[in-house]
């Protein structure tokens, strides 16, 4: 039976900065940076590890406002986005072929390049324990002074042929024993996936429509 809890809260705080660059009539760009924090005892996701089977992954419903308060699965502390648009200098009124008209201008003119580059912090990770003692919590404890993330090249730590190192250090955790609730949060800012990077490039063609 799935327990339905009629309580939940989240807080999102952010600082944003952006710069718009207009170098010429052909080139424009926008650079933006967001520093934020998303915390709560519920999840904005309809599915996922925090809302699996309709439950928010809590250990103790009597302490949902304090012991179950953590950063959420969609918390992204740092996000940088660069967007640039460049009109290729071909066609009517441009540097190359500026005097062409008619069908020739329709072929060589109106072309634009657009790129969007985004870099952001990794997503928070969730750790649970299985096979614990009776009446123990569903999450382990952090070992004081130990770093749950290993160091080194990410590709070598995420698997593949010849892997010698894991992404997480199992010695940085200990299982909760009977009548203990682990102190690892539902999702932890100390454990994150690798930094996210995405680069989109597109070539666009404008066809003006006249009355």
C-alpha positions as a Python dict, from the first residue, in 0.01 Angstrom:
ca = {
    (1, 'X'): (0, 0, 0),
    (2, 'X'): (132, 341, -93),
    (3, 'X'): (122, 603, 181),
    (4, 'X'): (-13, 938, 70),
    (5, 'X'): (127, 1233, 265),
    (6, 'X'): (-77, 1551, 256),
    (7, 'X'): (223, 1777, 317),
    (8, 'X'): (513, 1902, 114),
    (9, 'X'): (714, 2214, 48),
    (10, 'X'): (1001, 2338, -165),
    (11, 'X'): (1205, 2658, -189),
    (12, 'X'): (1388, 2787, -496),
    (13, 'X'): (1633, 3078, -480),
    (14, 'X'): (1837, 3205, -773),
    (15, 'X'): (2058, 3488, -892),
    (16, 'X'): (2076, 3548, -1265),
    (17, 'X'): (2301, 3761, -1484),
    (18, 'X'): (2314, 3799, -1860),
    (19, 'X'): (2499, 4001, -2122),
    (20, 'X'): (2369, 4080, -2470),
    (21, 'X'): (2631, 4145, -2737),
    (22, 'X'): (2558, 4313, -3071),
    (23, 'X'): (2882, 4328, -3266),
    (24, 'X'): (2719, 4419, -3598),
    (25, 'X'): (2394, 4378, -3786),
    (26, 'X'): (2509, 4026, -3867),
    (27, 'X'): (2624, 3901, -3526),
    (28, 'X'): (2444, 3897, -3193),
    (29, 'X'): (2497, 3687, -2882),
    (30, 'X'): (2362, 3641, -2531),
    (31, 'X'): (2559, 3503, -2236),
    (32, 'X'): (2370, 3405, -1922),
    (33, 'X'): (2463, 3256, -1585),
    (34, 'X'): (2232, 3124, -1313),
    (35, 'X'): (2333, 3042, -955),
    (36, 'X'): (2051, 2867, -774),
    (37, 'X'): (1944, 2625, -505),
    (38, 'X'): (1630, 2410, -494),
    (39, 'X'): (1540, 2244, -164),
    (40, 'X'): (1236, 2066, -30),
    (41, 'X'): (1083, 1753, 115),
    (42, 'X'): (898, 1657, -201),
    (43, 'X'): (984, 1642, -569),
    (44, 'X'): (866, 1837, -876),
    (45, 'X'): (907, 1518, -1081),
    (46, 'X'): (613, 1291, -1156),
    (47, 'X'): (848, 995, -1183),
    (48, 'X'): (1199, 925, -1063),
    (49, 'X'): (1376, 810, -753),
    (50, 'X'): (1208, 1067, -526),
    (51, 'X'): (856, 992, -642),
    (52, 'X'): (887, 622, -725),
    (53, 'X'): (550, 454, -670),
    (54, 'X'): (406, 783, -552),
    (55, 'X'): (626, 818, -240),
    (56, 'X'): (892, 1088, -187),
    (57, 'X'): (1153, 845, -48),
    (58, 'X'): (1133, 953, 316),
    (59, 'X'): (1250, 748, 614),
    (60, 'X'): (1038, 906, 887),
    (61, 'X'): (709, 1084, 818),
    (62, 'X'): (721, 1239, 1168),
    (63, 'X'): (1026, 1446, 1075),
    (64, 'X'): (944, 1539, 717),
    (65, 'X'): (1015, 1909, 777),
    (66, 'X'): (1369, 1864, 910),
    (67, 'X'): (1523, 1519, 865),
    (68, 'X'): (1378, 1480, 515),
    (69, 'X'): (1461, 1833, 394),
    (70, 'X'): (1728, 1819, 121),
    (71, 'X'): (1827, 1951, -217),
    (72, 'X'): (1595, 1810, -481),
    (73, 'X'): (1670, 1591, -780),
    (74, 'X'): (1644, 1888, -1018),
    (75, 'X'): (1877, 2115, -819),
    (76, 'X'): (2135, 2271, -1057),
    (77, 'X'): (2360, 2516, -864),
    (78, 'X'): (2545, 2651, -1168),
    (79, 'X'): (2426, 2688, -1527),
    (80, 'X'): (2593, 2880, -1809),
    (81, 'X'): (2428, 2928, -2149),
    (82, 'X'): (2570, 3103, -2456),
    (83, 'X'): (2354, 3173, -2759),
    (84, 'X'): (2494, 3326, -3079),
    (85, 'X'): (2328, 3417, -3410),
    (86, 'X'): (2527, 3504, -3722),
    (87, 'X'): (2374, 3611, -4052),
    (88, 'X'): (2600, 3494, -4333),
    (89, 'X'): (2713, 3795, -4543),
    (90, 'X'): (2564, 3672, -4872),
    (91, 'X'): (2273, 3815, -5066),
    (92, 'X'): (2103, 4149, -5116),
    (93, 'X'): (2252, 4427, -4900),
    (94, 'X'): (2532, 4202, -4772),
    (95, 'X'): (2909, 4213, -4822),
    (96, 'X'): (2903, 3940, -5086),
    (97, 'X'): (2644, 3954, -5361),
    (98, 'X'): (2495, 4273, -5225),
    (99, 'X'): (2355, 4373, -5562),
    (100, 'X'): (2175, 4051, -5649),
    (101, 'X'): (1798, 4034, -5663),
    (102, 'X'): (1528, 3792, -5761),
    (103, 'X'): (1580, 3419, -5757),
    (104, 'X'): (1959, 3449, -5706),
    (105, 'X'): (1907, 3635, -5381),
    (106, 'X'): (1656, 3371, -5272),
    (107, 'X'): (1927, 3106, -5318),
    (108, 'X'): (2231, 3272, -5160),
    (109, 'X'): (2068, 3514, -4916),
    (110, 'X'): (1890, 3470, -4585),
    (111, 'X'): (2122, 3208, -4439),
    (112, 'X'): (2196, 3217, -4065),
    (113, 'X'): (2405, 3016, -3822),
    (114, 'X'): (2285, 2963, -3467),
    (115, 'X'): (2460, 2793, -3178),
    (116, 'X'): (2351, 2726, -2821),
    (117, 'X'): (2610, 2603, -2570),
    (118, 'X'): (2511, 2508, -2218),
    (119, 'X'): (2727, 2391, -1928),
    (120, 'X'): (2576, 2301, -1592),
    (121, 'X'): (2639, 2126, -1264),
    (122, 'X'): (2563, 1756, -1240),
    (123, 'X'): (2239, 1627, -1094),
    (124, 'X'): (2219, 1516, -732),
    (125, 'X'): (2244, 1145, -660),
    (126, 'X'): (2043, 929, -421),
    (127, 'X'): (2186, 643, -216),
    (128, 'X'): (1972, 380, -42),
    (129, 'X'): (2063, 68, 151),
    (130, 'X'): (1925, -283, 130),
    (131, 'X'): (1979, -586, 347),
    (132, 'X'): (2005, -382, 667),
    (133, 'X'): (1908, -497, 1013),
    (134, 'X'): (1548, -503, 1126),
    (135, 'X'): (1401, -159, 1200),
    (136, 'X'): (1690, 20, 1032),
    (137, 'X'): (1644, 311, 794),
    (138, 'X'): (1640, 295, 417),
    (139, 'X'): (1949, 515, 376),
    (140, 'X'): (2306, 474, 507),
    (141, 'X'): (2534, 709, 703),
    (142, 'X'): (2819, 917, 568),
    (143, 'X'): (3156, 820, 716),
    (144, 'X'): (3296, 1141, 874),
    (145, 'X'): (3588, 1288, 682),
    (146, 'X'): (3543, 1061, 378),
    (147, 'X'): (3460, 1191, 31),
    (148, 'X'): (3179, 987, -131),
    (149, 'X'): (3304, 1080, -480),
    (150, 'X'): (3629, 936, -610),
    (151, 'X'): (3880, 1149, -797),
    (152, 'X'): (4017, 1114, -1148),
    (153, 'X'): (3900, 1097, -1507),
    (154, 'X'): (3523, 1057, -1529),
    (155, 'X'): (3538, 812, -1821),
    (156, 'X'): (3756, 575, -1623),
    (157, 'X'): (3519, 593, -1326),
    (158, 'X'): (3194, 529, -1511),
    (159, 'X'): (3269, 187, -1654),
    (160, 'X'): (3399, 30, -1968),
    (161, 'X'): (3683, -205, -2051),
    (162, 'X'): (3967, -196, -1803),
    (163, 'X'): (3780, 2, -1535),
    (164, 'X'): (3979, 6, -1214),
    (165, 'X'): (3794, 276, -1021),
    (166, 'X'): (3430, 337, -932),
    (167, 'X'): (3252, 674, -940),
    (168, 'X'): (3150, 644, -573),
    (169, 'X'): (3368, 532, -284),
    (170, 'X'): (3180, 259, -91),
    (171, 'X'): (3404, 310, 213),
    (172, 'X'): (3255, 658, 253),
    (173, 'X'): (2928, 503, 374),
    (174, 'X'): (2820, 273, 655),
    (175, 'X'): (2492, 90, 690),
    (176, 'X'): (2234, 204, 940),
    (177, 'X'): (2186, -57, 1211),
    (178, 'X'): (1869, -144, 1403),
    (179, 'X'): (1666, 162, 1509),
    (180, 'X'): (1898, 399, 1319),
    (181, 'X'): (1801, 637, 1040),
    (182, 'X'): (2091, 713, 808),
    (183, 'X'): (2205, 1073, 764),
    (184, 'X'): (2249, 1053, 385),
    (185, 'X'): (1980, 1287, 245),
    (186, 'X'): (1713, 1176, -1),
    (187, 'X'): (1932, 1341, -265),
    (188, 'X'): (2268, 1484, -173),
    (189, 'X'): (2457, 1786, -300),
    (190, 'X'): (2779, 1609, -200),
    (191, 'X'): (2716, 1346, -466),
    (192, 'X'): (2648, 1463, -818),
    (193, 'X'): (2662, 1321, -1166),
    (194, 'X'): (2934, 1456, -1401),
    (195, 'X'): (2908, 1812, -1533),
    (196, 'X'): (2658, 1843, -1817),
    (197, 'X'): (2761, 1989, -2154),
    (198, 'X'): (2546, 2039, -2462),
    (199, 'X'): (2626, 2210, -2793),
    (200, 'X'): (2357, 2267, -3055),
    (201, 'X'): (2439, 2407, -3399),
    (202, 'X'): (2185, 2489, -3667),
    (203, 'X'): (2183, 2640, -4016),
    (204, 'X'): (1868, 2839, -4090),
    (205, 'X'): (1725, 2980, -4413),
    (206, 'X'): (1482, 3269, -4415),
    (207, 'X'): (1231, 3303, -4699),
    (208, 'X'): (1062, 3646, -4689),
    (209, 'X'): (691, 3648, -4769),
    (210, 'X'): (552, 3960, -4936),
    (211, 'X'): (191, 4076, -4975),
}
